[in-house]
mmCIF file of C-alpha atoms in Angstrom:
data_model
loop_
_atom_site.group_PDB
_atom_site.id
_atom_site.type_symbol
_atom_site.label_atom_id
_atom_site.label_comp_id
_atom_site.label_asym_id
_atom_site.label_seq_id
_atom_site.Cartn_x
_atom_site.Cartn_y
_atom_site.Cartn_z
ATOM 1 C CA UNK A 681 -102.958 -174.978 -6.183
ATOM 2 C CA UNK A 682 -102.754 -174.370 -2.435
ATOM 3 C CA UNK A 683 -99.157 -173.588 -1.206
ATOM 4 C CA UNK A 684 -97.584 -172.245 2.370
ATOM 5 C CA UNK A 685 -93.938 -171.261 2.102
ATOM 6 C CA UNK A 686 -92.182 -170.277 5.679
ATOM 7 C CA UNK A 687 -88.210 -169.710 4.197
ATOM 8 C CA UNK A 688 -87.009 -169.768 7.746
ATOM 9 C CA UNK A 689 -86.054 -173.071 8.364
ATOM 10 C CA UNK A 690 -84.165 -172.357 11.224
ATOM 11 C CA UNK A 691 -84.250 -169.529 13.749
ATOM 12 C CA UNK A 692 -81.763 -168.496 17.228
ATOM 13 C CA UNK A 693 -82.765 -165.530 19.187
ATOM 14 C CA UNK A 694 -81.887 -164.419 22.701
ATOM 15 C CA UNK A 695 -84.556 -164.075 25.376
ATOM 16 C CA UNK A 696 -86.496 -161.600 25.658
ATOM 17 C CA UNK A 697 -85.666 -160.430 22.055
ATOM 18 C CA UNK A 698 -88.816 -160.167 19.615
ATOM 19 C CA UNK A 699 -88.956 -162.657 16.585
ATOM 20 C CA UNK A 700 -90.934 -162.764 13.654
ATOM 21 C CA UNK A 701 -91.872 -166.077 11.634
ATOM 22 C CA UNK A 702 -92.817 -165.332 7.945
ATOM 23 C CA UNK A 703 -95.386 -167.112 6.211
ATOM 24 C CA UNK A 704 -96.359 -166.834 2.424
ATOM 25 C CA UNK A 705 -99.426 -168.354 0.699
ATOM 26 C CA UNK A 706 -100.469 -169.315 -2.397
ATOM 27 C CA UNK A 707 -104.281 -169.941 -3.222
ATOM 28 C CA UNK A 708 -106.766 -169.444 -5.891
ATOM 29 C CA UNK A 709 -109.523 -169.478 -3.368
ATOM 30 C CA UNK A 710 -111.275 -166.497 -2.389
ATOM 31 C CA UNK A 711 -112.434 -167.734 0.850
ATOM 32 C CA UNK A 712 -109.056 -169.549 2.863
ATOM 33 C CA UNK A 713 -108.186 -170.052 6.461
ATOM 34 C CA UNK A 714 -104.552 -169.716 7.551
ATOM 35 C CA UNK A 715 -103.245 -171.062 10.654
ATOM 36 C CA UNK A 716 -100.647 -170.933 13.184
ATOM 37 C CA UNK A 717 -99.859 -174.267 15.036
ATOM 38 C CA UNK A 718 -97.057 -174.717 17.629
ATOM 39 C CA UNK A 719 -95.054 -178.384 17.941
ATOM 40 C CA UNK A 720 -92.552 -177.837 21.118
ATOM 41 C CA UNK A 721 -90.270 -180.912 21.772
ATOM 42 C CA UNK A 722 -93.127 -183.408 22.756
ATOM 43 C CA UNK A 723 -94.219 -183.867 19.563
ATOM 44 C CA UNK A 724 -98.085 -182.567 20.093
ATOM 45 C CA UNK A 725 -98.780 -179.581 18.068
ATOM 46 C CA UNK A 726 -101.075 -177.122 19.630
ATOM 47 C CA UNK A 727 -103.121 -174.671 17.841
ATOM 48 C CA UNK A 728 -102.681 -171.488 18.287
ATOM 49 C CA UNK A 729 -104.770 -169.232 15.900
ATOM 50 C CA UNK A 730 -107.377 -169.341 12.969
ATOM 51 C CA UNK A 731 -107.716 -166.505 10.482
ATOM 52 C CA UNK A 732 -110.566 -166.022 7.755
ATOM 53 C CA UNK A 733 -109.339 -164.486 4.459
ATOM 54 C CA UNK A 734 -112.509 -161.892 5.260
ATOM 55 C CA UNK A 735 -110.729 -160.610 8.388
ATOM 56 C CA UNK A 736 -107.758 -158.388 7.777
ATOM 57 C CA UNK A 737 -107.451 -157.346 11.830
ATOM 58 C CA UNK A 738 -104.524 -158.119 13.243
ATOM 59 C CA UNK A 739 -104.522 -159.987 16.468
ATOM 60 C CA UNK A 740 -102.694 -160.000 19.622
ATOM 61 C CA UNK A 741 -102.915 -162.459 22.003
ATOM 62 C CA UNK A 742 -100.063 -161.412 25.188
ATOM 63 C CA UNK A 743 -96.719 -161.921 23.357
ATOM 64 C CA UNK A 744 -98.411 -163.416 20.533
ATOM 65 C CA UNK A 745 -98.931 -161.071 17.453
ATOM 66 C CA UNK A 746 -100.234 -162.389 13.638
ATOM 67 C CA UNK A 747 -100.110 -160.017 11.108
ATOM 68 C CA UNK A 748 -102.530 -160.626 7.952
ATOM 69 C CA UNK A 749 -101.671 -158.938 5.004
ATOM 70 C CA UNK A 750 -103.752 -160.233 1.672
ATOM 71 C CA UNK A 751 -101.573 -157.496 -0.750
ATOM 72 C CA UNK A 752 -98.906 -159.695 0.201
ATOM 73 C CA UNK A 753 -100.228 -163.158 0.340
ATOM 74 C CA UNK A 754 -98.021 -163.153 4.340
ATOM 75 C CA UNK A 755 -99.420 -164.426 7.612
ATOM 76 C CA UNK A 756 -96.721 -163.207 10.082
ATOM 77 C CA UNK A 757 -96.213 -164.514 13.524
ATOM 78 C CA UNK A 758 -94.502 -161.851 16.074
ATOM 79 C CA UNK A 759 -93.143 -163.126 19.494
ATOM 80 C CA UNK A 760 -92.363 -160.293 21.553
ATOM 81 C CA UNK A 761 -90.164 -160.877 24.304
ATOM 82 C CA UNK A 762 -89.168 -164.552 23.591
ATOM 83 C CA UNK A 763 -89.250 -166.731 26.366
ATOM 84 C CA UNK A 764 -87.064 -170.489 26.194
ATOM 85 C CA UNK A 765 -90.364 -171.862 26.515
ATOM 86 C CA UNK A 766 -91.550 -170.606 23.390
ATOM 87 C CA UNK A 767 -88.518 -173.219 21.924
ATOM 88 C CA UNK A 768 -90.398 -175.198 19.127
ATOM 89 C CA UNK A 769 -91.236 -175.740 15.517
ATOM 90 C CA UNK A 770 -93.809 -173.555 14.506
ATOM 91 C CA UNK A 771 -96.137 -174.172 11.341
ATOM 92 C CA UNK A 772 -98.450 -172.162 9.023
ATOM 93 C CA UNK A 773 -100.936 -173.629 7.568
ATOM 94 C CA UNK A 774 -103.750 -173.068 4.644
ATOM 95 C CA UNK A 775 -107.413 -174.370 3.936
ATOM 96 C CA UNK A 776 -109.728 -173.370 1.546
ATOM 97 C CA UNK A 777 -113.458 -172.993 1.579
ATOM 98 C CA UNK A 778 -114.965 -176.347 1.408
ATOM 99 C CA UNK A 779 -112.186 -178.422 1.684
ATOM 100 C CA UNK A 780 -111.125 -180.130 5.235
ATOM 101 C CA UNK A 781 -107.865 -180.548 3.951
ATOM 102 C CA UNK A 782 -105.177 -178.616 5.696
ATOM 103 C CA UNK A 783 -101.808 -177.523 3.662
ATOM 104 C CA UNK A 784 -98.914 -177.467 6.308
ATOM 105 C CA UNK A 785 -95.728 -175.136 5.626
ATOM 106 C CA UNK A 786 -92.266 -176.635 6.364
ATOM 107 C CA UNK A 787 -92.233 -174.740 9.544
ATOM 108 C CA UNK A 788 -89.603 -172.594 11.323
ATOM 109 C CA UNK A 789 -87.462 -174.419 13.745
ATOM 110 C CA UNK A 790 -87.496 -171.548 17.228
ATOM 111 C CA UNK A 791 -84.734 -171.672 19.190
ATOM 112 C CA UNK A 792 -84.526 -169.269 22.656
ATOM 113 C CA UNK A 793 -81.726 -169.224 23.965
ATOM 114 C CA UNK A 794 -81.400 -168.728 27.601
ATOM 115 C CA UNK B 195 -112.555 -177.862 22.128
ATOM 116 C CA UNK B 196 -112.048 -181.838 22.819
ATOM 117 C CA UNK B 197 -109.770 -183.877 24.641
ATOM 118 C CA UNK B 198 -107.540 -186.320 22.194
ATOM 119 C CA UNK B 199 -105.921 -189.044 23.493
ATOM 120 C CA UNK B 200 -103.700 -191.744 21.468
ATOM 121 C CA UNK B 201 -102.026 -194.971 22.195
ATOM 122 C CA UNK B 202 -99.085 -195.727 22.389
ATOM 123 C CA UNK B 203 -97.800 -192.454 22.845
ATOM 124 C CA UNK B 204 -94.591 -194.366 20.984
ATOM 125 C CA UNK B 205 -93.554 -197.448 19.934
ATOM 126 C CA UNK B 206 -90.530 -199.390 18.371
ATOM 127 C CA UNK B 207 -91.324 -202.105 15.765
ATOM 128 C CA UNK B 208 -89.441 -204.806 13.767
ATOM 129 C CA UNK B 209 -89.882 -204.529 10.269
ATOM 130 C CA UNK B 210 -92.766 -206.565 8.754
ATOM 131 C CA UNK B 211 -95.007 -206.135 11.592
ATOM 132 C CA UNK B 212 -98.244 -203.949 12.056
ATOM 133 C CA UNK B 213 -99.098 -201.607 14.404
ATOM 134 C CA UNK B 214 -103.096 -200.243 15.370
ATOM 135 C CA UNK B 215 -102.614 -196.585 16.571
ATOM 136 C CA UNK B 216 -105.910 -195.912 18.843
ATOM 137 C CA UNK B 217 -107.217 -191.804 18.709
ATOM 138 C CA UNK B 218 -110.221 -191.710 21.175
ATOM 139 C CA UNK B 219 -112.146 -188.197 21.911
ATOM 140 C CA UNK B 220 -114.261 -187.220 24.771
ATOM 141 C CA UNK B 221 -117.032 -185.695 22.320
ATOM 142 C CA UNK B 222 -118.822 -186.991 19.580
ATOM 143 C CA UNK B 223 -116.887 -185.530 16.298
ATOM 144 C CA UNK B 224 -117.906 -186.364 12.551
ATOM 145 C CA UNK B 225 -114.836 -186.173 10.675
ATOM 146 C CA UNK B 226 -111.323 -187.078 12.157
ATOM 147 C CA UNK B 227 -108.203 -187.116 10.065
ATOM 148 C CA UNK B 228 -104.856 -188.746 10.330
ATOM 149 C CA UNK B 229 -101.522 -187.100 9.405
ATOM 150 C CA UNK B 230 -98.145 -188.336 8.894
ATOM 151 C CA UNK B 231 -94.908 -185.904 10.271
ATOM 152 C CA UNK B 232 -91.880 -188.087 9.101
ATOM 153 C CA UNK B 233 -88.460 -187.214 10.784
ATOM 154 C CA UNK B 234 -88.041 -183.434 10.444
ATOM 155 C CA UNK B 235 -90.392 -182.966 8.047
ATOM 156 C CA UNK B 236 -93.875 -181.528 8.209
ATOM 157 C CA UNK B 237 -97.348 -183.023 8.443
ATOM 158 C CA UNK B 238 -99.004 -185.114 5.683
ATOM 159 C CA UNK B 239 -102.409 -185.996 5.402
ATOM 160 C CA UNK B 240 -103.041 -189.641 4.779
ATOM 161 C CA UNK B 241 -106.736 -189.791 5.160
ATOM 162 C CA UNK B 242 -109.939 -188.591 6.074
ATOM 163 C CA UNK B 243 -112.351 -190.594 8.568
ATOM 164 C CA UNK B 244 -115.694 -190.197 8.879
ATOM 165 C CA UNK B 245 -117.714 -192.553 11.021
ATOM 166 C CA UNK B 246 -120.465 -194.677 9.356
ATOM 167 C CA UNK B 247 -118.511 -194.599 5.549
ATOM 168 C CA UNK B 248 -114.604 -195.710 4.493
ATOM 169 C CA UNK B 249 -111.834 -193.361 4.830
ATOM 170 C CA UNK B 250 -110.906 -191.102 1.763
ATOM 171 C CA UNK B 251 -107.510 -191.611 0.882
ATOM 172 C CA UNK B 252 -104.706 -188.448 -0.074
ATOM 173 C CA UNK B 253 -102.832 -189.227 -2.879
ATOM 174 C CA UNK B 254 -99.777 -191.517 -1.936
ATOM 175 C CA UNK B 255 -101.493 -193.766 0.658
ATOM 176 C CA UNK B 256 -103.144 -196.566 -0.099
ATOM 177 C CA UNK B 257 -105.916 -199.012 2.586
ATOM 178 C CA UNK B 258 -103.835 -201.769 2.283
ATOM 179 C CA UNK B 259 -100.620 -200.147 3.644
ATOM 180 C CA UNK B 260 -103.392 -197.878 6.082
ATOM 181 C CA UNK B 261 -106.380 -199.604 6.970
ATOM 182 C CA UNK B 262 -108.506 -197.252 8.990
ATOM 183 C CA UNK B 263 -111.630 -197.950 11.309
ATOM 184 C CA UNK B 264 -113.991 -195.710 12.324
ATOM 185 C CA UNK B 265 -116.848 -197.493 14.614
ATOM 186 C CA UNK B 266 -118.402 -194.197 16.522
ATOM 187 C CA UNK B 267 -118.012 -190.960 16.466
ATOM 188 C CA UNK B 268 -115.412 -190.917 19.581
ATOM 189 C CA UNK B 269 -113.056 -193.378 18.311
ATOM 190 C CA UNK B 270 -110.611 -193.974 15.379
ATOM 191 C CA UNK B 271 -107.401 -196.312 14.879
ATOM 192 C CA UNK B 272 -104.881 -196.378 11.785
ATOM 193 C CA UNK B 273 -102.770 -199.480 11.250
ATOM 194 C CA UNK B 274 -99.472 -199.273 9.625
ATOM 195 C CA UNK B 275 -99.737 -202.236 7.867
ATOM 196 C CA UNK B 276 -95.933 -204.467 7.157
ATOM 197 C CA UNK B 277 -93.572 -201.546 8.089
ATOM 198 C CA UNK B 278 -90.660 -200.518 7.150
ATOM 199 C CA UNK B 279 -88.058 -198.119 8.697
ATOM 200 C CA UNK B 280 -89.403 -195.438 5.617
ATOM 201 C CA UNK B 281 -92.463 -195.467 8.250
ATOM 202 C CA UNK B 282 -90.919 -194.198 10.944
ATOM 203 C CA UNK B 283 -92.519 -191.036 11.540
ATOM 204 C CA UNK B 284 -95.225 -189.344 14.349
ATOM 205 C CA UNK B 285 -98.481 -190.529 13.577
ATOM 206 C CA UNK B 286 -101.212 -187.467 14.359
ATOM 207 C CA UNK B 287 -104.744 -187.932 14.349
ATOM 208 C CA UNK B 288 -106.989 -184.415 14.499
ATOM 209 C CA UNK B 289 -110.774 -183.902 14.326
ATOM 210 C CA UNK B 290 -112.748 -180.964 13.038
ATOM 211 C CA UNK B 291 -114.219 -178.197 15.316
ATOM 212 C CA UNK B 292 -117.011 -176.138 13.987
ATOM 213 C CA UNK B 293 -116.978 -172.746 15.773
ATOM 214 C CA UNK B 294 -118.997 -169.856 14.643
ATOM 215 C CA UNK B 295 -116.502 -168.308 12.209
ATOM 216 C CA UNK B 296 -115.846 -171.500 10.787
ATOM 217 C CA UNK B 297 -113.398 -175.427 11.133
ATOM 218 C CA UNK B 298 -110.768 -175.678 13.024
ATOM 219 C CA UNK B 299 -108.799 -178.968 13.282
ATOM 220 C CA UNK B 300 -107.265 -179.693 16.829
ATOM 221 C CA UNK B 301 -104.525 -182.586 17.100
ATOM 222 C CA UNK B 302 -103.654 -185.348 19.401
ATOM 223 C CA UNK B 303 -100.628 -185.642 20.985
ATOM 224 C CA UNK B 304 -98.980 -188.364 17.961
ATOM 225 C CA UNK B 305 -97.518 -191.479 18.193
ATOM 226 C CA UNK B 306 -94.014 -191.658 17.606
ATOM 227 C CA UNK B 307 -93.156 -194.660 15.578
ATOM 228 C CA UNK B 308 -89.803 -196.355 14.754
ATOM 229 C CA UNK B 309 -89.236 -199.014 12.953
ATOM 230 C CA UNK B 310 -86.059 -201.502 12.697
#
């Protein structure tokens, strides 16, 4: 069965401090896509990356860093020099191959504080 | 990827009514989806729409309670049928971009429901 675990419910950091949002997966699949979606207070939630179970690379996009590692079922998120505007709930998410179903994590509550 | 508009953006009900949540995109999509994101919790799937057949259902949600139409391949709406204030919740609808490495699903901005 498909499962995304992010333990941080919660999270305060400074600005400009680096944080790191942990995600753990569970699936049987071979073939999976993880993703990273942001929901700041609006209520939209933005996407913000997509990562094949293939592709090990890590990615950086600016202050954005994921971190894939299969050994450990994890799909870290790394903000580096926080920003208040980066102040949201932030989710992980699974599919596997075939399925259109998405399997959201609880997500991590972000707070910056100024 | 596509622009995704809903209506209302939110919306306060008495119990027992319905309300018709409208998704419209500015590109032709197959399959849109909508999701459920009750009060601090995360997002739910209630059911798959594809244009031209009747929504799939995710365990839990039933037509009656969440009719869904699907008429073209830009527009969706999901009713939340006799409400209660167990419904209150953001209502999300998301459709399905094929890119070359694979789906992605991108989400509207919700409707944020609350029911009396």
């Amino acid at each position: 069965a498909q499962k995304v675990t992010q333990a941080q419910t919660e999270i305060s950091v400074v600005e400009k401090e680096d944080v790191t949002l942990d995600c753990v997966y569970e699936t049987r699949d071979t073939t999976y896509y993880l993703f990273w979606y942001k929901q700041p207070p609006s209520g939209e939630l933005v996407f913000l990356i997509r990562r094949n179970s293939f592709d090990e690379q890590n990615e950086i996009s600016g202050r954005y860093s994921w971190n894939f590692q299969k050994s450990t079922s994890s799909f870290n998120f790394t903000i580096t020099a926080s920003q208040v505007v980066d102040s949201a709930v932030y989710f992980c998410a699974l599919s596997e191959a075939g399925d259109d179903k998405i399997i959201f994590g609880k997500g991590t509550r972000l707070h910056i504080l100024p | 990827s596509a622009v995704i508009s809903q209506k209302p953006s939110r919306d306060i009900c008495q119990r027992g009514t319905s309300l018709t949540i409208q998704c419209q995109v500015d590109s032709q999509v197959t399959m849109m989806f909508w999701y459920r994101q009750q009060p601090g919790q995360s997002l739910t799937l209630i059911a798959t729409a594809n244009q031209g057949s009747e929504a799939t259902y995710e365990s839990g949600f039933v037509i009656d309670k969440f009719p869904i139409s699907r008429p073209n391949l830009t527009f969706s709406t999901l009713t939340v049928s006799n409400m209660s204030p167990e419904d209150s919740s953001i209502y999300l609808c998301s459709l399905e971009v094929t890119g070359g490495s694979g789906d992605t699903q991108y989400f509207g901005p919700g409707t944020r429901l609350t029911v009396l």
